[in-house]
Coordinates of C-alpha atoms in Angstrom, one line a residue:
X985 CA 92.7 82.8 69.6
X986 CA 96.5 81.7 69.4
X987 CA 98.5 79.4 71.8
X988 CA 100.2 82.3 73.6
X989 CA 96.8 83.9 74.3
X990 CA 95.3 80.7 75.7
X991 CA 98.5 80.1 78.0
X992 CA 98.3 83.7 79.2
X993 CA 94.5 83.4 79.8
X994 CA 94.9 80.0 81.8
X995 CA 97.7 81.6 84.2
X996 CA 95.8 84.8 84.8
X997 CA 92.6 83.0 85.6
X998 CA 94.6 80.8 88.0
X999 CA 95.9 84.0 89.7
X1000 CA 92.3 85.4 89.8
X1001 CA 91.1 82.1 91.4
X1002 CA 93.9 82.3 94.0
X1003 CA 93.0 86.1 94.7
X1004 CA 89.2 85.1 95.2
X1005 CA 90.2 82.2 97.7
X1006 CA 92.2 84.8 99.7
X1007 CA 89.3 87.1 99.8
X1008 CA 86.6 84.6 100.8
X1009 CA 88.8 83.7 103.7
X1010 CA 89.4 87.4 104.7
X1011 CA 85.6 88.0 104.4
X1012 CA 85.0 85.4 107.1
X1013 CA 87.0 87.5 109.4
X1014 CA 87.7 85.8 112.8
X1015 CA 85.9 82.6 111.5
X1016 CA 82.4 81.2 111.3
X1017 CA 82.4 80.2 115.0
X1018 CA 83.1 83.9 116.1
X1019 CA 80.4 85.2 113.6
X1020 CA 77.7 82.9 115.2
X1021 CA 78.9 84.3 118.7
X1022 CA 78.0 87.9 117.3
X1023 CA 74.7 86.7 115.9
X1024 CA 74.0 85.1 119.3
X1025 CA 74.4 88.4 120.9
X1026 CA 71.8 90.0 118.5
X1027 CA 74.6 91.7 116.6
X1028 CA 75.5 91.9 112.8
X1029 CA 78.8 91.4 111.8
X1030 CA 80.9 94.4 110.3
X1031 CA 80.3 93.2 106.7
X1032 CA 76.5 92.5 107.3
X1033 CA 76.3 96.1 108.9
X1034 CA 77.8 97.6 105.7
X1035 CA 75.6 95.5 103.5
X1036 CA 72.5 96.8 105.4
X1037 CA 73.7 100.2 105.6
X1038 CA 74.5 100.8 101.8
X1039 CA 72.0 101.1 99.1
X1040 CA 70.5 98.1 97.4
X1041 CA 72.3 97.1 94.1
X1042 CA 74.9 99.9 94.6
X1043 CA 78.6 99.4 94.3
X1044 CA 81.0 99.1 97.4
X1045 CA 84.8 99.7 96.7
X1046 CA 86.8 98.1 99.5
X1047 CA 90.0 99.7 100.6
X1048 CA 92.6 97.5 102.3
X1049 CA 90.7 94.1 102.2
X1050 CA 94.1 92.2 102.3
X1051 CA 95.7 94.4 105.0
X1052 CA 97.8 92.4 107.5
X1053 CA 97.6 89.4 105.2
X1054 CA 100.1 86.9 106.7
X1055 CA 101.2 89.3 109.5
X1056 CA 100.8 88.8 113.3
X1057 CA 101.1 85.0 113.0
X1058 CA 102.2 84.7 116.7
X1059 CA 98.9 86.4 117.6
X1060 CA 96.8 84.1 115.5
X1061 CA 96.7 86.6 112.7
X1062 CA 94.4 89.7 112.1
X1063 CA 92.3 89.3 108.9
X1064 CA 91.9 92.7 107.0
X1065 CA 93.4 94.2 110.4
X1066 CA 90.2 93.7 112.1
X1067 CA 88.4 96.4 110.2
X1068 CA 86.5 96.9 107.0
X1069 CA 86.8 100.0 105.2
X1070 CA 85.6 101.2 101.7
X1071 CA 83.7 103.7 99.7
X1072 CA 79.9 103.0 99.3
X1073 CA 76.7 104.8 98.8
X1074 CA 73.9 105.8 101.6
X1075 CA 70.9 107.2 100.3
X1076 CA 72.6 108.0 96.9
X1077 CA 75.6 109.9 98.8
X1078 CA 78.9 108.6 98.2
X1079 CA 80.8 108.1 101.6
X1080 CA 83.6 106.3 103.3
X1081 CA 82.5 103.4 105.8
X1082 CA 84.7 102.1 108.6
X1083 CA 83.5 99.2 110.5
X1084 CA 85.3 97.3 113.3
X1085 CA 85.4 93.7 112.9
X1086 CA 84.5 92.3 116.4
X1087 CA 85.1 88.8 115.2
X1088 CA 88.9 89.6 115.0
X1089 CA 90.4 89.8 118.3
X1090 CA 87.3 91.7 119.6
X1091 CA 88.0 94.5 117.0
X1092 CA 91.3 95.3 118.9
X1093 CA 93.6 97.7 117.1
X1094 CA 96.7 96.3 115.9
X1095 CA 99.5 98.6 114.3
X1096 CA 98.0 97.8 110.7
X1097 CA 94.5 98.6 112.0
X1098 CA 95.7 102.2 112.9
X1099 CA 97.4 102.4 109.5
X1100 CA 94.2 101.4 107.7
X1101 CA 91.9 103.8 109.6
X1102 CA 94.2 106.7 108.9
X1103 CA 94.2 105.6 105.1
X1104 CA 90.4 105.7 105.3
X1105 CA 90.3 109.1 106.9
X1106 CA 92.8 110.3 104.4
X1107 CA 90.6 109.2 101.6
X1108 CA 87.5 111.1 103.1
X1109 CA 89.7 114.0 103.7
X1110 CA 91.3 114.4 100.2
X1111 CA 87.8 113.8 98.4
X1112 CA 85.6 115.6 101.0
X1113 CA 83.3 112.8 101.2
X1114 CA 81.2 112.0 104.6
X1115 CA 82.7 109.2 106.8
X1116 CA 80.6 106.8 109.0
X1117 CA 82.2 104.9 111.7
X1118 CA 80.6 101.7 112.9
X1119 CA 82.4 101.2 116.3
X1120 CA 82.9 97.8 117.8
X1121 CA 86.3 97.6 119.3
X1122 CA 88.1 96.4 122.5
X1123 CA 90.6 99.2 122.0
X1124 CA 94.5 98.9 121.3
X1125 CA 96.0 95.3 121.4
X1126 CA 98.0 95.9 124.4
X1127 CA 101.1 93.4 123.7
X1128 CA 101.7 95.7 120.8
X1129 CA 101.0 99.1 122.2
X1130 CA 104.5 100.5 121.6
X1131 CA 103.9 100.0 117.9
X1132 CA 100.6 101.8 117.9
X1133 CA 100.3 104.3 120.6
X1134 CA 102.9 107.4 120.4
X1135 CA 104.1 108.2 117.0
X1136 CA 102.7 110.6 114.6
X1137 CA 101.2 108.1 112.3
X1138 CA 99.8 106.0 115.4
X1139 CA 96.5 105.7 117.1
X1140 CA 96.1 109.3 118.3
X1141 CA 96.3 110.7 114.8
X1142 CA 92.8 109.6 113.9
X1143 CA 91.3 112.1 116.6
X1144 CA 93.4 114.8 115.1
X1145 CA 91.8 113.9 111.8
X1146 CA 88.4 113.8 113.4
X1147 CA 89.1 117.4 114.4
X1148 CA 90.5 118.5 111.0
X1149 CA 87.6 117.0 109.2
X1150 CA 85.1 119.0 111.3
X1151 CA 86.9 122.1 110.4
X1152 CA 86.8 121.2 106.8
X1153 CA 82.9 120.7 107.0
X1154 CA 83.2 116.9 106.4
X1155 CA 80.2 115.1 107.8
X1156 CA 81.1 112.4 110.4
X1157 CA 78.6 110.1 111.9
X1158 CA 79.4 107.3 114.4
X1159 CA 77.4 104.4 115.8
X1160 CA 78.5 102.5 118.8
X1161 CA 77.4 99.1 118.2
X1162 CA 79.8 97.2 120.7
X1163 CA 82.6 98.2 122.9
X1164 CA 84.1 101.5 122.5
X1165 CA 86.9 101.8 125.2
X1166 CA 89.8 104.3 126.4
X1167 CA 91.0 106.7 123.9
X1168 CA 88.9 105.1 121.3
X1169 CA 85.9 106.7 123.0
X1170 CA 87.0 110.1 121.4
X1171 CA 86.5 109.0 117.8
X1172 CA 82.6 108.8 118.0
X1173 CA 82.4 111.7 120.3
X1174 CA 84.3 113.8 118.1
X1175 CA 82.0 113.1 115.2
X1176 CA 78.9 115.2 114.4
X1177 CA 76.4 112.7 115.6
X1178 CA 77.0 109.7 117.8
X1179 CA 74.3 106.9 118.4
X1180 CA 74.5 103.8 120.4
X1181 CA 72.8 100.4 120.4
X1182 CA 71.0 99.6 123.7
X1183 CA 72.5 96.8 125.7
X1184 CA 75.3 95.9 123.3
X1185 CA 76.8 99.2 122.9
X1186 CA 79.0 100.9 125.7
X1187 CA 81.4 103.6 125.9
X1188 CA 83.9 104.7 128.7
X1189 CA 87.4 105.8 129.1
X1190 CA 88.0 102.9 131.6
X1191 CA 86.0 99.8 132.0
X1192 CA 84.5 98.4 135.3
X1193 CA 87.8 96.4 136.1
X1194 CA 90.0 99.3 135.6
X1195 CA 87.8 101.7 137.5
X1196 CA 88.0 99.1 140.5
X1197 CA 91.6 99.0 140.4
X1198 CA 92.0 102.7 139.9
X1199 CA 89.7 104.3 142.4
X1200 CA 88.1 101.3 144.1
X1201 CA 84.7 101.9 142.8
X1202 CA 82.5 98.9 142.0
X1203 CA 80.3 99.5 139.1
X1204 CA 79.0 97.4 136.1
X1205 CA 79.9 98.3 132.6
X1206 CA 76.2 99.1 131.6
X1207 CA 75.8 101.5 134.5
X1208 CA 79.3 102.9 133.7
X1209 CA 78.9 103.6 130.0
X1210 CA 75.8 101.9 128.5
X1211 CA 73.1 103.5 126.2
X1212 CA 70.8 104.6 129.0
X1213 CA 73.7 106.2 131.1
X1214 CA 75.0 108.4 128.0
X1215 CA 71.6 109.1 126.2
X1216 CA 69.9 110.2 129.5
X1217 CA 72.4 111.2 132.0
X1218 CA 75.9 112.3 130.6
X1219 CA 74.5 113.3 127.1
X1220 CA 77.5 111.9 125.4
X1221 CA 75.5 109.9 122.9
X1222 CA 72.5 111.5 120.9
X1223 CA 70.2 108.6 120.5
X1224 CA 69.9 104.9 121.5
X1225 CA 68.3 102.1 119.3
X1226 CA 67.2 98.7 120.2
X1227 CA 69.0 96.8 117.5
X1228 CA 71.8 97.3 114.9
X1229 CA 69.3 97.5 112.1
X1230 CA 67.4 100.2 113.9
X1231 CA 70.8 102.0 114.4
X1232 CA 71.8 101.8 110.8
X1233 CA 68.3 103.0 109.7
X1234 CA 68.8 106.1 111.6
X1235 CA 72.0 106.7 109.8
X1236 CA 70.4 106.2 106.6
X1237 CA 67.8 108.9 107.7
X1238 CA 70.4 111.3 108.5
X1239 CA 72.1 110.9 105.1
X1240 CA 68.7 111.2 103.4
X1241 CA 68.7 114.8 104.5
X1242 CA 72.2 116.0 103.7
X1243 CA 72.6 118.7 101.4
X1244 CA 74.7 118.4 98.1
X1245 CA 78.3 119.5 98.0
X1246 CA 80.3 121.5 95.6
X1247 CA 81.8 119.7 92.7
X1248 CA 85.3 119.9 91.1
X1249 CA 83.6 119.8 87.6
X1250 CA 85.5 117.0 86.1
X1251 CA 83.9 116.1 82.8
X1252 CA 81.6 112.9 82.4
X1253 CA 79.7 111.8 79.4
X1254 CA 77.3 108.9 79.1
X1255 CA 79.3 105.6 79.9
X1256 CA 80.1 103.2 77.2
X1257 CA 81.7 99.7 77.5
X1258 CA 85.2 99.0 75.6
X1259 CA 84.4 97.7 72.1
X1260 CA 87.1 95.4 72.6
X1261 CA 86.1 92.5 74.9
X1262 CA 87.4 93.3 78.6
X1263 CA 87.7 89.5 79.3
X1264 CA 90.4 89.4 76.8
X1265 CA 92.7 91.1 79.2
X1266 CA 93.3 87.7 80.5
X1267 CA 94.9 86.4 77.5
X1268 CA 96.4 89.7 76.3
X1269 CA 98.6 90.4 79.5
X1270 CA 101.6 88.2 79.1
X1271 CA 102.2 85.3 81.6
X1272 CA 105.9 85.8 81.2
X1273 CA 106.6 89.3 82.8
X1274 CA 109.8 89.9 80.6
X1275 CA 107.9 89.3 77.4
X1276 CA 107.0 92.4 75.3
X1277 CA 103.4 93.3 74.6
X1278 CA 101.4 96.1 73.2
X1279 CA 100.0 98.4 76.0
X1280 CA 97.6 100.0 73.7
X1281 CA 95.7 96.6 73.7
X1282 CA 95.5 96.7 77.3
X1283 CA 94.3 100.4 77.4
X1284 CA 91.6 99.7 74.6
X1285 CA 90.0 97.1 76.9
X1286 CA 89.7 99.5 79.7
X1287 CA 88.5 102.7 78.1
X1288 CA 85.0 103.4 76.8
X1289 CA 84.5 102.7 73.1
X1290 CA 88.1 101.4 73.2
X1291 CA 89.0 105.1 71.9
X1292 CA 92.2 106.4 73.0
X1293 CA 93.6 109.9 71.8
X1294 CA 97.3 109.6 72.0
X1295 CA 99.5 112.5 72.6
X1296 CA 103.0 112.6 70.8
X1297 CA 102.4 109.1 69.4
X1298 CA 105.8 109.0 67.6
X1299 CA 107.8 110.7 70.3
X1300 CA 108.9 108.9 73.6
X1301 CA 107.5 105.7 72.8
X1302 CA 108.3 103.9 75.8
X1303 CA 105.4 105.9 77.5
X1304 CA 102.0 106.0 76.2
X1305 CA 100.1 109.4 76.9
X1306 CA 96.6 110.2 75.8
X1307 CA 93.2 111.1 76.8
X1308 CA 90.1 108.7 76.9
X1309 CA 86.8 108.0 79.1
X1310 CA 86.3 105.5 81.7
X1311 CA 82.8 104.9 82.6
X1312 CA 82.1 108.4 81.0
X1313 CA 84.9 110.2 83.0
X1314 CA 87.4 112.1 80.9
X1315 CA 90.9 110.8 82.0
X1316 CA 94.5 111.3 81.0
X1317 CA 96.4 108.2 80.8
X1318 CA 100.2 107.6 81.4
X1319 CA 101.1 104.1 80.6
X1320 CA 104.4 102.1 80.2
X1321 CA 104.9 100.5 76.8
X1322 CA 106.3 97.2 77.0
X1323 CA 107.0 96.7 73.3
X1324 CA 110.5 97.1 72.0
X1325 CA 110.5 100.4 69.9
X1326 CA 112.6 102.6 67.7
X1327 CA 113.1 106.1 68.8
X1328 CA 113.4 109.2 66.3
X1329 CA 117.0 108.3 65.6
X1330 CA 116.1 104.8 64.8
X1331 CA 117.7 103.4 67.9
X1332 CA 116.1 100.5 69.6
X1333 CA 114.6 101.2 73.0
X1334 CA 113.6 98.5 75.7
X1335 CA 110.0 98.1 76.6
X1336 CA 109.0 99.1 80.1
X1337 CA 112.0 101.5 80.6
X1338 CA 111.7 105.3 80.7
X1339 CA 114.0 107.1 78.5
X1340 CA 114.7 111.0 78.4
X1341 CA 112.4 111.5 75.6
X1342 CA 109.4 109.7 77.1
X1343 CA 109.8 111.2 80.5
X1344 CA 109.9 114.7 78.8
X1345 CA 106.7 113.8 76.9
X1346 CA 105.0 112.7 80.1
X1347 CA 105.9 115.8 81.8
X1348 CA 104.4 117.9 79.2
X1349 CA 101.3 115.7 79.0
X1350 CA 100.7 116.0 82.6
X1351 CA 101.0 119.8 82.6
X1352 CA 98.3 119.8 79.9
X1353 CA 95.9 117.7 81.9
X1354 CA 96.2 120.1 84.9
X1355 CA 95.5 122.9 82.5
X1356 CA 92.3 121.3 81.3
X1357 CA 91.4 119.7 84.6
X1358 CA 91.5 116.1 83.5
X1359 CA 92.1 113.3 86.1
X1360 CA 95.3 111.3 85.6
X1361 CA 95.5 107.5 85.5
X1362 CA 99.0 105.9 85.6
X1363 CA 99.2 102.1 84.4
X1364 CA 102.6 100.9 85.6
X1365 CA 104.7 98.1 84.1
X1366 CA 108.1 99.8 84.6
X1367 CA 111.4 98.4 85.2
X1368 CA 113.0 102.0 85.8
X1369 CA 114.8 104.7 84.0
X1370 CA 117.4 104.1 81.4
X1371 CA 121.1 103.8 82.7
X1372 CA 124.4 103.9 81.2
X1373 CA 126.7 106.3 79.8
X1374 CA 124.6 107.4 76.9
X1375 CA 121.5 107.8 79.1
X1376 CA 123.6 109.9 81.7
X1377 CA 125.2 112.2 79.0
X1378 CA 121.8 112.7 77.5
X1379 CA 120.4 113.9 80.8
X1380 CA 118.3 111.3 81.9
X1381 CA 118.4 112.6 85.6
X1382 CA 117.2 115.9 84.3
X1383 CA 114.4 114.7 82.3
X1384 CA 113.3 112.1 85.0
X1385 CA 113.2 114.9 87.4
X1386 CA 111.1 117.0 85.3
X1387 CA 108.6 114.2 85.0
X1388 CA 108.5 113.6 88.7
X1389 CA 108.3 117.2 89.4
X1390 CA 105.2 117.6 87.1
X1391 CA 103.6 114.3 88.5
X1392 CA 104.3 115.5 92.2
X1393 CA 102.7 119.0 91.8
X1394 CA 99.7 117.8 89.8
X1395 CA 96.7 119.3 91.4
X1396 CA 94.1 117.0 89.4
X1397 CA 93.4 113.7 91.2
X1398 CA 95.9 110.9 90.4
X1399 CA 95.0 107.3 90.2
X1400 CA 97.4 104.3 89.9
X1401 CA 97.0 100.8 88.6
X1402 CA 100.1 98.4 88.7
X1403 CA 99.6 95.9 86.3
X1404 CA 103.3 94.3 86.0
X1405 CA 106.5 95.3 87.2
X1406 CA 107.0 98.5 89.5
X1407 CA 110.7 98.8 90.2
X1408 CA 112.9 101.5 91.5
X1409 CA 112.4 105.1 90.5
X1410 CA 110.1 104.0 87.8
X1411 CA 107.5 103.3 90.6
X1412 CA 108.1 106.9 91.9
X1413 CA 107.8 108.6 88.4
X1414 CA 104.5 106.6 87.7
X1415 CA 102.8 107.9 90.9
X1416 CA 103.6 105.3 93.5
X1417 CA 102.1 105.4 96.9
X1418 CA 104.6 108.3 98.2
X1419 CA 103.1 110.6 95.5
X1420 CA 99.4 110.6 96.7
X1421 CA 97.5 108.9 94.3
X1422 CA 93.8 109.1 95.5
X1423 CA 93.6 105.3 95.0
X1424 CA 96.2 102.9 94.2
X1425 CA 95.5 99.2 93.2
X1426 CA 97.4 96.2 91.8
X1427 CA 96.4 93.3 89.6
X1428 CA 97.5 89.9 90.8
X1429 CA 100.3 90.0 88.2
X1430 CA 102.2 93.0 90.0
X1431 CA 105.5 93.1 91.5
X1432 CA 106.9 95.9 93.5
X1433 CA 110.6 96.4 94.7
X1434 CA 113.7 98.4 94.1
X1435 CA 114.7 96.0 91.4
X1436 CA 113.7 92.8 89.8
X1437 CA 114.1 89.4 91.7
X1438 CA 116.8 88.2 89.4
X1439 CA 119.0 91.3 89.6
X1440 CA 118.5 91.9 93.3
X1441 CA 119.2 88.2 94.2
X1442 CA 122.4 88.3 92.2
X1443 CA 123.5 91.7 93.8
X1444 CA 122.5 90.3 97.4
X1445 CA 124.3 86.9 96.7
X1446 CA 127.5 89.0 95.8
X1447 CA 127.3 90.9 99.1
X1448 CA 126.7 87.8 101.1
X1449 CA 129.4 85.8 99.6
X1450 CA 132.0 88.6 99.9
X1451 CA 130.9 89.0 103.6
X1452 CA 131.5 85.2 104.3
X1453 CA 134.9 85.2 102.5
X1454 CA 136.0 88.0 104.5
X1455 CA 135.0 86.2 107.7
X1456 CA 137.5 83.4 106.4
X1457 CA 134.7 80.9 105.2
X1458 CA 135.1 78.8 102.1
X1459 CA 132.2 79.2 99.6
X1460 CA 131.8 76.2 97.2
X1461 CA 129.6 76.6 93.9
X1462 CA 126.9 74.3 95.9
X1463 CA 127.1 76.7 98.8
X1464 CA 126.5 79.7 96.5
X1465 CA 123.3 78.0 94.8
X1466 CA 121.9 77.3 98.2
X1467 CA 122.4 80.9 99.3
X1468 CA 121.0 82.2 95.9
X1469 CA 117.9 79.9 96.3
X1470 CA 117.2 81.3 99.9
X1471 CA 117.7 85.0 98.8
X1472 CA 115.5 84.4 95.8
X1473 CA 112.8 82.8 97.7
X1474 CA 112.7 85.8 100.4
X1475 CA 112.8 88.2 97.7
X1476 CA 110.2 86.9 95.7
X1477 CA 107.8 86.9 98.6
X1478 CA 108.6 90.5 99.1
X1479 CA 107.8 91.1 95.4
X1480 CA 104.2 90.0 95.8
X1481 CA 101.3 92.1 95.4
X1482 CA 99.9 90.5 98.5
X1483 CA 103.0 91.5 100.5
X1484 CA 102.3 95.0 99.2
X1485 CA 98.6 95.0 100.0
X1486 CA 99.2 93.5 103.5
X1487 CA 101.2 96.6 104.2
X1488 CA 98.8 99.0 102.5
X1489 CA 101.5 100.1 100.0
X1490 CA 98.4 99.5 97.8
X1491 CA 94.9 99.8 98.5
X1492 CA 94.3 96.3 97.3
X1493 CA 94.5 93.6 94.7
X1494 CA 91.8 93.4 92.0
X1495 CA 90.6 91.3 89.2
X1496 CA 91.7 93.3 86.0
X1497 CA 87.9 93.5 85.3
X1498 CA 87.4 95.6 88.4
X1499 CA 89.8 98.2 87.0
X1500 CA 87.1 100.5 85.3
X1501 CA 85.0 100.5 88.5
X1502 CA 88.0 101.4 90.7
X1503 CA 88.9 104.4 88.4
X1504 CA 85.2 105.7 87.9
X1505 CA 84.3 105.4 91.7
X1506 CA 87.7 107.2 92.5
X1507 CA 87.0 110.2 90.1
X1508 CA 83.3 110.2 91.4
X1509 CA 84.8 110.6 95.1
X1510 CA 87.4 113.1 93.8
X1511 CA 84.8 115.2 92.1
X1512 CA 83.4 116.2 95.7
X1513 CA 86.6 118.2 96.3
X1514 CA 86.8 121.3 94.3
X1515 CA 90.4 122.0 93.1
X1516 CA 91.7 125.1 95.1
X1517 CA 95.3 125.1 94.3
X1518 CA 97.0 126.2 91.1
X1519 CA 99.4 124.0 89.1
X1520 CA 103.0 125.1 89.5
X1521 CA 105.8 123.0 88.7
X1522 CA 108.3 125.2 90.6
X1523 CA 111.9 125.4 89.4
X1524 CA 112.6 122.8 86.8
X1525 CA 115.4 122.5 84.2
X1526 CA 114.3 122.4 80.5

């Protein structure tokens, strides 16, 4: 191994160490003291419930682990947005699991909690997989109700999704394992089956204090909405159980008897490991994000047998397109090439930039994958589309639109992995969050913004200096440097993959060695949803 490889490996392993430290903290939720309080009540934590519910030795793909990271500091923080969501297996059936974390503000809903719950429901709906709600929440976090209550993508949208999923035939099972109050009470009751844990579970539109204030009635919460009330008197819940474990066992029994679903029919062969060592990803991916590298070396450490069948290898070289298998699943890969290459005219092209010929190639490849029913994987390390008079005269806007059109109208499932840069319209063309990837994850090396930090900082500095001079202020070179440092620091923070993950612009930040798992489980989930639309790119200039 050369010195450059070792340097890359050291830095990338440091980034993985930092990621794991963040995840360890997130997994503690509200902290060890709060966990002990839940145990003292005879309750399991959200993560313990998921671990008990899911099949032994099965995979669990967490979605949104870093949601709300660094947010809500004035309220003491909200690790993982107070809810744990992910794709797991119950009695061999793949499903989405949503578990409120009562150690975080009693499971109260913050704005990002709503966004995360809606993302979980979206994944279940797109892939037509069952969803399990493990409910333990104090309801909306009232000091922020204006950011969570009335809008289209706020709290109420989840109940609309409950109804939509029922009409789609998607199984929904809910367990009330703690508080379930106010509007949140509709979520489990709009599910197909609702169970409740005796003495710790309760469900009502208004608790005893609010009932007293509203109508003057004095009643305790257990009488008002406990397990006995709702299983024996109101009929709101279906069955009650003595412990969390008993309730989770009942869910497993339900899933043991669910019939199989239709399949989309994506091709899967016997899985094979890459022949090139996956761990070499740490040394292969450069520590310097502007340094050229060979994207094929990355792909060959992700795909089965390190076999990548390239499409139009000698044309549009700043995008690599081709078919391969990942954990047995057939995939079509569209990846940015970061090497400096020569085009067909012998002209040098910058790596990581999308040119007219590469956009044209990608559009045609995406069409082929749709025709052949092959899921698409986008591997992003993109600086954007080529600019300048030559590119404009060559029709870069037309060819870029062709690629965006084909990608947007794709009916096969799309998956996006951001490994490096994700800037400007390049983010869009390479299936950014706005283009409905079934899953989108980033490596710790990723950056996402309208443009690179250096370019943005200089542009923002020019705007700021011009504004200050217009106001009559004299700006010295020292002042400019101070301003530039402040702008760079703020922009660099916003470029971070953790900034993106905290706002659910990506579903999570992962160790590169988890990439195969993310894509494989994503395609397996997508295979539950038969394709019912025809691929049609509409009006497009050629």
